[in-house]
Amino acid sequence: MEDFLIYPLPSRAWLDVSVASLLANARMLQSRGNARLIPMVKANAYGLGVAGVVAALEALNPLAYGVASVAEGEEVRSLGVGREVIVLSPILAEEHARAASARLTPTLADEHAIAAWSATGLPYHLSIDTGMNRAGVSWREIAGVADAVREWPPEGAFTHFHSSELNDGTAEEQLRRFRAAIAALGVQIPLLHASNSSAVGLAVGGPARLGAIRPGIMLYGAGPRHGLDIEPVVSLRARVAELRWIEAGDSVSYDATYVAPSRARIATVAVGYGDGYPRACSNRAWGVLNGARIPQRGLITMDMTMFDVTGVTCVVGDVVTVIGAEAAGGLSVDGIAELAAMSPYEVLTGLASRLERRFLQTQE
């Protein structure tokens, strides 16, 4: 019997998050990176639920948490977190007061922003662009911030790899640019960080480790493995709401994209694209019910999805795992992403807020 059955079940659809697997992934990445952890908890902890994720990760004494906005940082602070919270996306000057009030650490990239932030007396990290061309001061133009940095030195500095998943040598080149930019500043910066999940997996930088790593997708059990033992963390489950028999020639769901070749028993399951179950998986995906794989039939609708349960023990109220249950042949986050021609990042962050998040100590 699966572990989730010992917990009270929601009435519709929900996410089960394995705390044990989340922590196992974090410990493995920290060991692999040989550096302190800055777990990325932006976008509601990649869709899993920031409150539950932070509560779990606090046991590991991370160096800091990474977010993408002042509002996200304020939310982490509201959870009672006292350690550093770094806003890794640019913030506007008008947000400085809010960031300072919440004791957030912004990432700054121009002399005017550094000078303005220095009035708060609070730390910041210097954002250096080494080829992503998205945010940060260019490594080519590092001299433009040198005076401001010397006047108010940052607590940390970082860059972001644009193609670490490709293992094409560009991450190593970006790291060389980063180190050269830091050297050109001529100031001592206590903390340097660059590695996301893939860079940790590929051991970018070799023995010359930086002080911290910023894992995201692998922490949550998805993305490229690079040979690492990443455990699945999240499962999307839903209850069977109705059952019916259909005859040969009957269609299922909108636009009649599925027509039954023979008599079949169809279960209506209370989950849909309004919950983040991708519509692009229609007629291609499958779920797991009572240990058996069941094919999805017809277009996935906003709130309901149909599965063929012919020959499988099924009653109204049973639980179908639509993402997860890999041990029973179910679809992982990465598997769903491949079927839907999406990134696993999109799948995770697209999980809707109406789904209850259950943080469980066990894994299926």
mmCIF file of C-alpha atoms in Angstrom:
data_model
loop_
_atom_site.group_PDB
_atom_site.id
_atom_site.type_symbol
_atom_site.label_atom_id
_atom_site.label_comp_id
_atom_site.label_asym_id
_atom_site.label_seq_id
_atom_site.Cartn_x
_atom_site.Cartn_y
_atom_site.Cartn_z
ATOM 1 C CA MET A 1 0.000 0.000 0.000
ATOM 2 C CA GLU A 2 1.353 3.440 -0.927
ATOM 3 C CA ASP A 3 2.469 5.694 1.906
ATOM 4 C CA PHE A 4 0.084 8.524 1.043
ATOM 5 C CA LEU A 5 -2.913 6.348 1.922
ATOM 6 C CA ILE A 6 -2.105 6.642 5.619
ATOM 7 C CA TYR A 7 -2.708 10.417 5.482
ATOM 8 C CA PRO A 8 -6.146 12.087 5.283
ATOM 9 C CA LEU A 9 -6.907 12.615 1.599
ATOM 10 C CA PRO A 10 -8.154 15.898 0.106
ATOM 11 C CA SER A 11 -11.416 15.664 -1.770
ATOM 12 C CA ARG A 12 -10.156 16.685 -5.198
ATOM 13 C CA ALA A 13 -6.532 17.113 -6.352
ATOM 14 C CA TRP A 14 -3.320 17.850 -4.491
ATOM 15 C CA LEU A 15 0.467 17.689 -4.422
ATOM 16 C CA ASP A 16 2.426 15.308 -2.236
ATOM 17 C CA VAL A 17 5.929 16.554 -1.467
ATOM 18 C CA SER A 18 8.461 14.153 0.024
ATOM 19 C CA VAL A 19 10.462 15.992 2.675
ATOM 20 C CA ALA A 20 12.895 13.083 2.907
ATOM 21 C CA SER A 21 13.666 13.254 -0.822
ATOM 22 C CA LEU A 22 13.930 17.034 -0.805
ATOM 23 C CA LEU A 23 16.502 16.882 1.994
ATOM 24 C CA ALA A 24 18.354 13.970 0.384
ATOM 25 C CA ASN A 25 18.718 15.956 -2.846
ATOM 26 C CA ALA A 26 19.900 19.032 -0.965
ATOM 27 C CA ARG A 27 22.515 17.067 0.982
ATOM 28 C CA MET A 28 23.757 15.315 -2.140
ATOM 29 C CA LEU A 29 24.092 18.596 -4.075
ATOM 30 C CA GLN A 30 25.850 20.266 -1.174
ATOM 31 C CA SER A 31 28.309 17.390 -0.965
ATOM 32 C CA ARG A 32 28.827 17.399 -4.737
ATOM 33 C CA GLY A 33 29.352 21.161 -4.808
ATOM 34 C CA ASN A 34 31.555 21.160 -1.713
ATOM 35 C CA ALA A 35 30.066 24.530 -0.768
ATOM 36 C CA ARG A 36 27.346 26.171 1.305
ATOM 37 C CA LEU A 37 23.749 26.042 0.070
ATOM 38 C CA ILE A 38 21.713 28.922 -1.279
ATOM 39 C CA PRO A 39 18.523 27.036 -2.185
ATOM 40 C CA MET A 40 16.432 28.789 -4.810
ATOM 41 C CA VAL A 41 12.904 29.159 -3.435
ATOM 42 C CA LYS A 42 11.614 31.637 -6.010
ATOM 43 C CA ALA A 43 8.278 31.101 -7.787
ATOM 44 C CA ASN A 44 6.741 29.499 -4.687
ATOM 45 C CA ALA A 45 9.739 27.156 -4.383
ATOM 46 C CA TYR A 46 9.366 26.064 -8.025
ATOM 47 C CA GLY A 47 5.677 25.440 -7.453
ATOM 48 C CA LEU A 48 6.019 23.090 -4.480
ATOM 49 C CA GLY A 49 5.048 25.635 -1.812
ATOM 50 C CA VAL A 50 7.582 27.992 -0.282
ATOM 51 C CA ALA A 51 6.364 27.657 3.316
ATOM 52 C CA GLY A 52 6.744 23.890 3.388
ATOM 53 C CA VAL A 53 10.019 23.873 1.472
ATOM 54 C CA VAL A 54 11.647 26.477 3.699
ATOM 55 C CA ALA A 55 10.426 24.710 6.833
ATOM 56 C CA ALA A 56 12.100 21.525 5.591
ATOM 57 C CA LEU A 57 15.348 23.133 4.408
ATOM 58 C CA GLU A 58 15.889 25.056 7.626
ATOM 59 C CA ALA A 59 17.077 21.761 9.129
ATOM 60 C CA LEU A 60 20.135 21.962 6.836
ATOM 61 C CA ASN A 61 21.196 25.432 8.021
ATOM 62 C CA PRO A 62 21.511 26.899 4.514
ATOM 63 C CA LEU A 63 23.689 29.956 4.012
ATOM 64 C CA ALA A 64 20.795 31.927 2.512
ATOM 65 C CA TYR A 65 17.691 31.587 0.361
ATOM 66 C CA GLY A 66 17.393 32.875 -3.196
ATOM 67 C CA VAL A 67 14.284 34.646 -4.502
ATOM 68 C CA ALA A 68 13.413 36.668 -7.593
ATOM 69 C CA SER A 69 11.526 39.652 -6.181
ATOM 70 C CA VAL A 70 11.125 41.817 -3.132
ATOM 71 C CA ALA A 71 7.627 40.414 -2.590
ATOM 72 C CA GLU A 72 8.996 36.871 -2.564
ATOM 73 C CA GLY A 73 11.662 37.922 -0.092
ATOM 74 C CA GLU A 74 9.051 39.469 2.164
ATOM 75 C CA GLU A 75 7.113 36.215 2.063
ATOM 76 C CA VAL A 76 10.171 34.238 3.155
ATOM 77 C CA ARG A 77 10.732 36.713 5.989
ATOM 78 C CA SER A 78 7.083 36.324 7.037
ATOM 79 C CA LEU A 79 7.814 32.634 7.632
ATOM 80 C CA GLY A 80 10.155 33.596 10.469
ATOM 81 C CA VAL A 81 13.390 33.120 8.500
ATOM 82 C CA GLY A 82 16.248 35.092 10.029
ATOM 83 C CA ARG A 83 19.075 34.089 7.688
ATOM 84 C CA GLU A 84 20.016 36.025 4.556
ATOM 85 C CA VAL A 85 17.480 36.262 1.728
ATOM 86 C CA ILE A 86 19.043 37.252 -1.604
ATOM 87 C CA VAL A 87 16.975 38.819 -4.394
ATOM 88 C CA LEU A 88 18.773 37.505 -7.471
ATOM 89 C CA SER A 89 16.823 39.522 -10.039
ATOM 90 C CA PRO A 90 17.288 43.281 -10.477
ATOM 91 C CA ILE A 91 15.140 45.539 -8.317
ATOM 92 C CA LEU A 92 14.083 49.122 -8.989
ATOM 93 C CA ALA A 93 15.289 52.069 -6.918
ATOM 94 C CA GLU A 94 11.722 52.574 -5.712
ATOM 95 C CA GLU A 95 11.881 49.121 -4.089
ATOM 96 C CA HIS A 96 14.949 49.854 -1.973
ATOM 97 C CA ALA A 97 12.958 50.952 1.048
ATOM 98 C CA ARG A 98 10.852 47.773 1.065
ATOM 99 C CA ALA A 99 13.904 45.593 0.552
ATOM 100 C CA ALA A 100 15.739 47.312 3.383
ATOM 101 C CA SER A 101 12.728 47.080 5.685
ATOM 102 C CA ALA A 102 12.618 43.316 5.145
ATOM 103 C CA ARG A 103 16.424 43.054 5.502
ATOM 104 C CA LEU A 104 16.745 41.574 2.032
ATOM 105 C CA THR A 105 20.035 41.421 0.159
ATOM 106 C CA PRO A 106 19.656 42.887 -3.341
ATOM 107 C CA THR A 107 21.902 42.107 -6.293
ATOM 108 C CA LEU A 108 23.138 45.353 -7.795
ATOM 109 C CA ALA A 109 24.956 46.108 -11.029
ATOM 110 C CA ASP A 110 25.570 49.840 -11.497
ATOM 111 C CA GLU A 111 27.302 52.583 -9.574
ATOM 112 C CA HIS A 112 24.152 54.632 -8.923
ATOM 113 C CA ALA A 113 22.269 51.684 -7.434
ATOM 114 C CA ILE A 114 25.260 50.776 -5.256
ATOM 115 C CA ALA A 115 25.588 54.348 -4.008
ATOM 116 C CA ALA A 116 21.874 54.564 -3.257
ATOM 117 C CA TRP A 117 21.848 51.229 -1.425
ATOM 118 C CA SER A 118 24.891 52.165 0.635
ATOM 119 C CA ALA A 119 22.702 54.640 2.518
ATOM 120 C CA THR A 120 20.873 51.674 4.070
ATOM 121 C CA GLY A 121 24.078 50.288 5.560
ATOM 122 C CA LEU A 122 22.938 46.814 4.514
ATOM 123 C CA PRO A 123 24.862 44.249 2.439
ATOM 124 C CA TYR A 124 24.391 43.574 -1.245
ATOM 125 C CA HIS A 125 25.771 41.181 -3.852
ATOM 126 C CA LEU A 126 27.348 42.394 -7.075
ATOM 127 C CA SER A 127 25.758 40.896 -10.200
ATOM 128 C CA ILE A 128 28.274 40.292 -12.996
ATOM 129 C CA ASP A 129 27.149 39.297 -16.492
ATOM 130 C CA THR A 130 29.626 36.947 -18.143
ATOM 131 C CA GLY A 131 27.623 36.023 -21.236
ATOM 132 C CA MET A 132 23.969 35.484 -20.306
ATOM 133 C CA ASN A 133 23.174 39.066 -21.375
ATOM 134 C CA ARG A 134 20.170 39.215 -19.097
ATOM 135 C CA ALA A 135 21.187 41.097 -15.952
ATOM 136 C CA GLY A 136 24.320 42.359 -14.229
ATOM 137 C CA VAL A 137 27.264 44.550 -15.109
ATOM 138 C CA SER A 138 29.138 43.159 -18.106
ATOM 139 C CA TRP A 139 32.529 41.643 -17.358
ATOM 140 C CA ARG A 140 33.811 43.900 -20.157
ATOM 141 C CA GLU A 141 32.579 47.001 -18.309
ATOM 142 C CA ILE A 142 33.544 46.063 -14.759
ATOM 143 C CA ALA A 143 35.711 49.211 -14.469
ATOM 144 C CA GLY A 144 32.512 51.253 -14.534
ATOM 145 C CA VAL A 145 31.522 50.040 -11.059
ATOM 146 C CA ALA A 146 34.988 49.755 -9.558
ATOM 147 C CA ASP A 147 34.893 53.074 -7.692
ATOM 148 C CA ALA A 148 31.446 52.412 -6.248
ATOM 149 C CA VAL A 149 32.463 48.897 -5.220
ATOM 150 C CA ARG A 150 35.590 50.163 -3.488
ATOM 151 C CA GLU A 151 33.520 52.786 -1.673
ATOM 152 C CA TRP A 152 30.889 50.247 -0.572
ATOM 153 C CA PRO A 153 32.218 46.690 -1.075
ATOM 154 C CA PRO A 154 29.678 43.926 -1.616
ATOM 155 C CA GLU A 155 29.242 41.006 0.724
ATOM 156 C CA GLY A 156 29.122 38.710 -2.297
ATOM 157 C CA ALA A 157 29.356 38.581 -6.077
ATOM 158 C CA PHE A 158 27.890 36.143 -8.564
ATOM 159 C CA THR A 159 27.311 35.262 -12.184
ATOM 160 C CA HIS A 160 24.882 32.952 -13.971
ATOM 161 C CA PHE A 161 25.748 30.282 -16.551
ATOM 162 C CA HIS A 162 23.701 30.409 -19.737
ATOM 163 C CA SER A 163 24.271 26.842 -20.957
ATOM 164 C CA SER A 164 25.515 24.690 -18.105
ATOM 165 C CA GLU A 165 23.063 21.934 -19.107
ATOM 166 C CA LEU A 166 24.838 21.595 -22.452
ATOM 167 C CA ASN A 167 28.280 20.838 -21.009
ATOM 168 C CA ASP A 168 29.814 22.686 -23.973
ATOM 169 C CA GLY A 169 32.645 24.493 -22.213
ATOM 170 C CA THR A 170 30.854 27.838 -22.028
ATOM 171 C CA ALA A 171 30.374 27.608 -18.257
ATOM 172 C CA GLU A 172 34.124 27.261 -17.775
ATOM 173 C CA GLU A 173 34.698 30.273 -20.029
ATOM 174 C CA GLN A 174 32.130 32.297 -18.071
ATOM 175 C CA LEU A 175 33.838 31.303 -14.840
ATOM 176 C CA ARG A 176 37.158 32.584 -16.194
ATOM 177 C CA ARG A 177 35.517 35.886 -17.111
ATOM 178 C CA PHE A 178 33.962 36.088 -13.661
ATOM 179 C CA ARG A 179 37.255 35.554 -11.883
ATOM 180 C CA ALA A 180 38.978 38.125 -14.101
ATOM 181 C CA ALA A 181 36.258 40.678 -13.344
ATOM 182 C CA ILE A 182 36.583 40.081 -9.603
ATOM 183 C CA ALA A 183 40.363 40.474 -9.809
ATOM 184 C CA ALA A 184 39.981 43.741 -11.728
ATOM 185 C CA LEU A 185 37.909 45.240 -8.917
ATOM 186 C CA GLY A 186 40.813 44.970 -6.524
ATOM 187 C CA VAL A 187 38.671 44.434 -3.424
ATOM 188 C CA GLN A 188 38.168 41.432 -1.215
ATOM 189 C CA ILE A 189 34.662 39.970 -1.678
ATOM 190 C CA PRO A 190 33.898 37.358 0.992
ATOM 191 C CA LEU A 191 31.433 35.204 -0.972
ATOM 192 C CA LEU A 192 31.476 34.197 -4.642
ATOM 193 C CA HIS A 193 28.833 31.975 -6.247
ATOM 194 C CA ALA A 194 27.941 30.847 -9.737
ATOM 195 C CA SER A 195 26.742 27.238 -9.910
ATOM 196 C CA ASN A 196 23.121 26.334 -10.545
ATOM 197 C CA SER A 197 21.920 22.719 -10.452
ATOM 198 C CA SER A 198 23.477 21.623 -13.744
ATOM 199 C CA ALA A 199 26.782 23.298 -12.992
ATOM 200 C CA VAL A 200 26.907 21.435 -9.682
ATOM 201 C CA GLY A 201 26.130 18.185 -11.470
ATOM 202 C CA LEU A 202 28.887 18.771 -14.010
ATOM 203 C CA ALA A 203 31.358 19.971 -11.345
ATOM 204 C CA VAL A 204 32.017 23.216 -13.231
ATOM 205 C CA GLY A 205 35.187 24.832 -11.937
ATOM 206 C CA GLY A 206 36.877 21.593 -10.937
ATOM 207 C CA PRO A 207 38.800 21.813 -7.704
ATOM 208 C CA ALA A 208 38.610 25.623 -7.596
ATOM 209 C CA ARG A 209 35.273 25.717 -5.801
ATOM 210 C CA LEU A 210 33.414 28.921 -5.019
ATOM 211 C CA GLY A 211 31.883 29.524 -1.635
ATOM 212 C CA ALA A 212 28.245 28.668 -2.371
ATOM 213 C CA ILE A 213 25.977 26.909 -4.850
ATOM 214 C CA ARG A 214 22.457 27.894 -5.915
ATOM 215 C CA PRO A 215 20.538 24.666 -6.657
ATOM 216 C CA GLY A 216 17.022 24.879 -8.004
ATOM 217 C CA ILE A 217 15.447 22.282 -10.320
ATOM 218 C CA MET A 218 17.495 19.300 -9.094
ATOM 219 C CA LEU A 219 16.655 20.149 -5.517
ATOM 220 C CA TYR A 220 13.024 19.547 -6.446
ATOM 221 C CA GLY A 221 13.667 16.235 -8.174
ATOM 222 C CA ALA A 222 13.631 17.234 -11.845
ATOM 223 C CA GLY A 223 15.887 18.392 -14.653
ATOM 224 C CA PRO A 224 19.060 16.850 -16.093
ATOM 225 C CA ARG A 225 20.648 14.333 -13.718
ATOM 226 C CA HIS A 226 24.246 14.277 -15.002
ATOM 227 C CA GLY A 227 24.584 10.869 -13.393
ATOM 228 C CA LEU A 228 23.549 12.122 -9.970
ATOM 229 C CA ASP A 229 21.148 10.214 -7.750
ATOM 230 C CA ILE A 230 18.332 12.774 -7.742
ATOM 231 C CA GLU A 231 15.216 11.515 -5.965
ATOM 232 C CA PRO A 232 11.688 12.415 -7.121
ATOM 233 C CA VAL A 233 10.120 14.919 -4.746
ATOM 234 C CA VAL A 234 6.643 15.866 -5.962
ATOM 235 C CA SER A 235 3.570 13.902 -7.066
ATOM 236 C CA LEU A 236 0.290 15.261 -8.443
ATOM 237 C CA ARG A 237 -2.663 13.145 -7.375
ATOM 238 C CA ALA A 238 -6.422 13.383 -7.790
ATOM 239 C CA ARG A 239 -9.569 11.476 -6.884
ATOM 240 C CA VAL A 240 -11.858 9.562 -9.225
ATOM 241 C CA ALA A 241 -15.095 11.578 -9.313
ATOM 242 C CA GLU A 242 -17.222 9.477 -11.697
ATOM 243 C CA LEU A 243 -17.171 6.176 -13.589
ATOM 244 C CA ARG A 244 -19.006 5.184 -16.771
ATOM 245 C CA TRP A 245 -19.007 2.559 -19.494
ATOM 246 C CA ILE A 246 -18.782 3.732 -23.091
ATOM 247 C CA GLU A 247 -19.419 1.742 -26.245
ATOM 248 C CA ALA A 248 -17.383 1.311 -29.405
ATOM 249 C CA GLY A 249 -17.640 4.502 -31.449
ATOM 250 C CA ASP A 250 -18.307 6.751 -28.423
ATOM 251 C CA SER A 251 -16.058 9.807 -28.079
ATOM 252 C CA VAL A 252 -14.493 11.298 -24.960
ATOM 253 C CA SER A 253 -14.111 15.000 -24.068
ATOM 254 C CA TYR A 254 -14.049 18.142 -26.218
ATOM 255 C CA ASP A 255 -13.632 17.920 -29.983
ATOM 256 C CA ALA A 256 -14.017 14.116 -29.892
ATOM 257 C CA THR A 257 -10.261 13.633 -30.231
ATOM 258 C CA TYR A 258 -10.606 10.120 -28.802
ATOM 259 C CA VAL A 259 -13.096 7.587 -30.130
ATOM 260 C CA ALA A 260 -13.301 4.235 -28.345
ATOM 261 C CA PRO A 261 -12.487 1.245 -30.578
ATOM 262 C CA SER A 262 -14.347 -1.051 -28.189
ATOM 263 C CA ARG A 263 -16.365 -0.987 -24.987
ATOM 264 C CA ALA A 264 -14.392 0.726 -22.216
ATOM 265 C CA ARG A 265 -14.731 1.939 -18.646
ATOM 266 C CA ILE A 266 -13.855 5.600 -18.262
ATOM 267 C CA ALA A 267 -12.940 7.314 -14.986
ATOM 268 C CA THR A 268 -13.393 11.058 -14.651
ATOM 269 C CA VAL A 269 -10.565 12.331 -12.444
ATOM 270 C CA ALA A 270 -10.749 15.696 -10.695
ATOM 271 C CA VAL A 271 -7.654 17.351 -12.154
ATOM 272 C CA GLY A 272 -7.026 19.387 -15.282
ATOM 273 C CA TYR A 273 -4.954 22.084 -16.905
ATOM 274 C CA GLY A 274 -6.356 24.554 -14.367
ATOM 275 C CA ASP A 275 -4.253 22.623 -11.862
ATOM 276 C CA GLY A 276 -1.176 22.590 -14.078
ATOM 277 C CA TYR A 277 -1.714 19.208 -15.745
ATOM 278 C CA PRO A 278 -0.655 20.196 -19.280
ATOM 279 C CA ARG A 279 -3.361 20.096 -21.947
ATOM 280 C CA ALA A 280 -0.630 19.280 -24.474
ATOM 281 C CA CYS A 281 -0.410 15.793 -22.894
ATOM 282 C CA SER A 282 -3.922 14.944 -24.086
ATOM 283 C CA ASN A 283 -4.243 11.393 -25.481
ATOM 284 C CA ARG A 284 -0.533 10.840 -24.791
ATOM 285 C CA ALA A 285 -0.174 10.637 -21.013
ATOM 286 C CA TRP A 286 -1.048 7.991 -18.484
ATOM 287 C CA GLY A 287 -1.567 7.766 -14.749
ATOM 288 C CA VAL A 288 -1.205 5.132 -12.056
ATOM 289 C CA LEU A 289 -4.218 3.683 -10.248
ATOM 290 C CA ASN A 290 -3.904 0.913 -7.666
ATOM 291 C CA GLY A 291 -0.474 0.033 -9.039
ATOM 292 C CA ALA A 292 -1.611 -0.170 -12.679
ATOM 293 C CA ARG A 293 -0.887 2.203 -15.563
ATOM 294 C CA ILE A 294 -4.044 3.725 -17.031
ATOM 295 C CA PRO A 295 -4.058 5.667 -20.334
ATOM 296 C CA GLN A 296 -5.468 9.183 -20.508
ATOM 297 C CA ARG A 297 -8.303 9.615 -23.025
ATOM 298 C CA GLY A 298 -9.592 12.708 -24.811
ATOM 299 C CA LEU A 299 -8.638 16.339 -24.343
ATOM 300 C CA ILE A 300 -7.567 17.301 -20.830
ATOM 301 C CA THR A 301 -10.052 19.905 -19.627
ATOM 302 C CA MET A 302 -9.635 22.688 -17.092
ATOM 303 C CA ASP A 303 -10.917 20.777 -14.076
ATOM 304 C CA MET A 304 -11.398 17.149 -15.170
ATOM 305 C CA THR A 305 -9.450 14.519 -17.074
ATOM 306 C CA MET A 306 -10.594 11.120 -18.284
ATOM 307 C CA PHE A 307 -8.674 7.841 -18.028
ATOM 308 C CA ASP A 308 -9.402 4.346 -19.324
ATOM 309 C CA VAL A 309 -9.680 2.030 -16.305
ATOM 310 C CA THR A 310 -10.991 -1.007 -18.186
ATOM 311 C CA GLY A 311 -9.838 -4.124 -16.363
ATOM 312 C CA VAL A 312 -8.457 -2.181 -13.398
ATOM 313 C CA THR A 313 -10.042 -2.233 -9.951
ATOM 314 C CA CYS A 314 -11.556 1.230 -9.524
ATOM 315 C CA VAL A 315 -14.262 2.877 -7.450
ATOM 316 C CA VAL A 316 -15.293 6.497 -7.049
ATOM 317 C CA GLY A 317 -12.918 8.152 -4.587
ATOM 318 C CA ASP A 318 -9.859 6.166 -5.625
ATOM 319 C CA VAL A 319 -6.578 8.064 -6.084
ATOM 320 C CA VAL A 320 -4.898 8.459 -9.470
ATOM 321 C CA THR A 321 -1.311 9.682 -9.619
ATOM 322 C CA VAL A 322 -0.978 11.749 -12.787
ATOM 323 C CA ILE A 323 2.565 12.995 -12.126
ATOM 324 C CA GLY A 324 4.823 10.748 -10.082
ATOM 325 C CA ALA A 325 4.688 7.078 -9.019
ATOM 326 C CA GLU A 326 7.727 6.354 -11.182
ATOM 327 C CA ALA A 327 8.283 3.062 -9.371
ATOM 328 C CA ALA A 328 4.948 1.854 -10.741
ATOM 329 C CA GLY A 329 5.645 3.127 -14.255
ATOM 330 C CA GLY A 330 4.148 6.577 -13.767
ATOM 331 C CA LEU A 331 5.266 9.775 -15.456
ATOM 332 C CA SER A 332 7.861 11.927 -13.729
ATOM 333 C CA VAL A 333 7.927 15.717 -13.973
ATOM 334 C CA ASP A 334 10.506 15.321 -16.731
ATOM 335 C CA GLY A 335 8.345 12.718 -18.486
ATOM 336 C CA ILE A 336 5.321 15.015 -18.477
ATOM 337 C CA ALA A 337 7.501 17.863 -19.730
ATOM 338 C CA GLU A 338 8.751 15.750 -22.634
ATOM 339 C CA LEU A 339 5.225 14.714 -23.648
ATOM 340 C CA ALA A 340 4.025 18.321 -23.494
ATOM 341 C CA ALA A 341 7.106 19.767 -25.263
ATOM 342 C CA MET A 342 7.727 21.889 -22.190
ATOM 343 C CA SER A 343 10.594 22.496 -19.800
ATOM 344 C CA PRO A 344 10.351 20.732 -16.426
ATOM 345 C CA TYR A 345 10.690 24.222 -14.941
ATOM 346 C CA GLU A 346 7.411 25.150 -16.643
ATOM 347 C CA VAL A 347 5.682 22.022 -15.357
ATOM 348 C CA LEU A 348 6.692 22.636 -11.749
ATOM 349 C CA THR A 349 6.068 26.377 -11.652
ATOM 350 C CA GLY A 350 2.750 25.864 -13.448
ATOM 351 C CA LEU A 351 1.289 23.806 -10.601
ATOM 352 C CA ALA A 352 -1.724 25.814 -9.514
ATOM 353 C CA SER A 353 -2.239 27.462 -6.146
ATOM 354 C CA ARG A 354 -5.602 25.717 -5.743
ATOM 355 C CA LEU A 355 -3.779 22.423 -5.231
ATOM 356 C CA GLU A 356 -3.277 21.607 -1.568
ATOM 357 C CA ARG A 357 0.395 20.959 -0.763
ATOM 358 C CA ARG A 358 1.043 18.058 1.628
ATOM 359 C CA PHE A 359 4.596 17.807 2.948
ATOM 360 C CA LEU A 360 5.063 14.170 3.888
ATOM 361 C CA GLN A 361 7.995 12.525 5.614
ATOM 362 C CA THR A 362 7.788 9.466 3.369
ATOM 363 C CA GLN A 363 8.238 8.770 -0.321
ATOM 364 C CA GLU A 364 6.233 6.317 -2.408
#
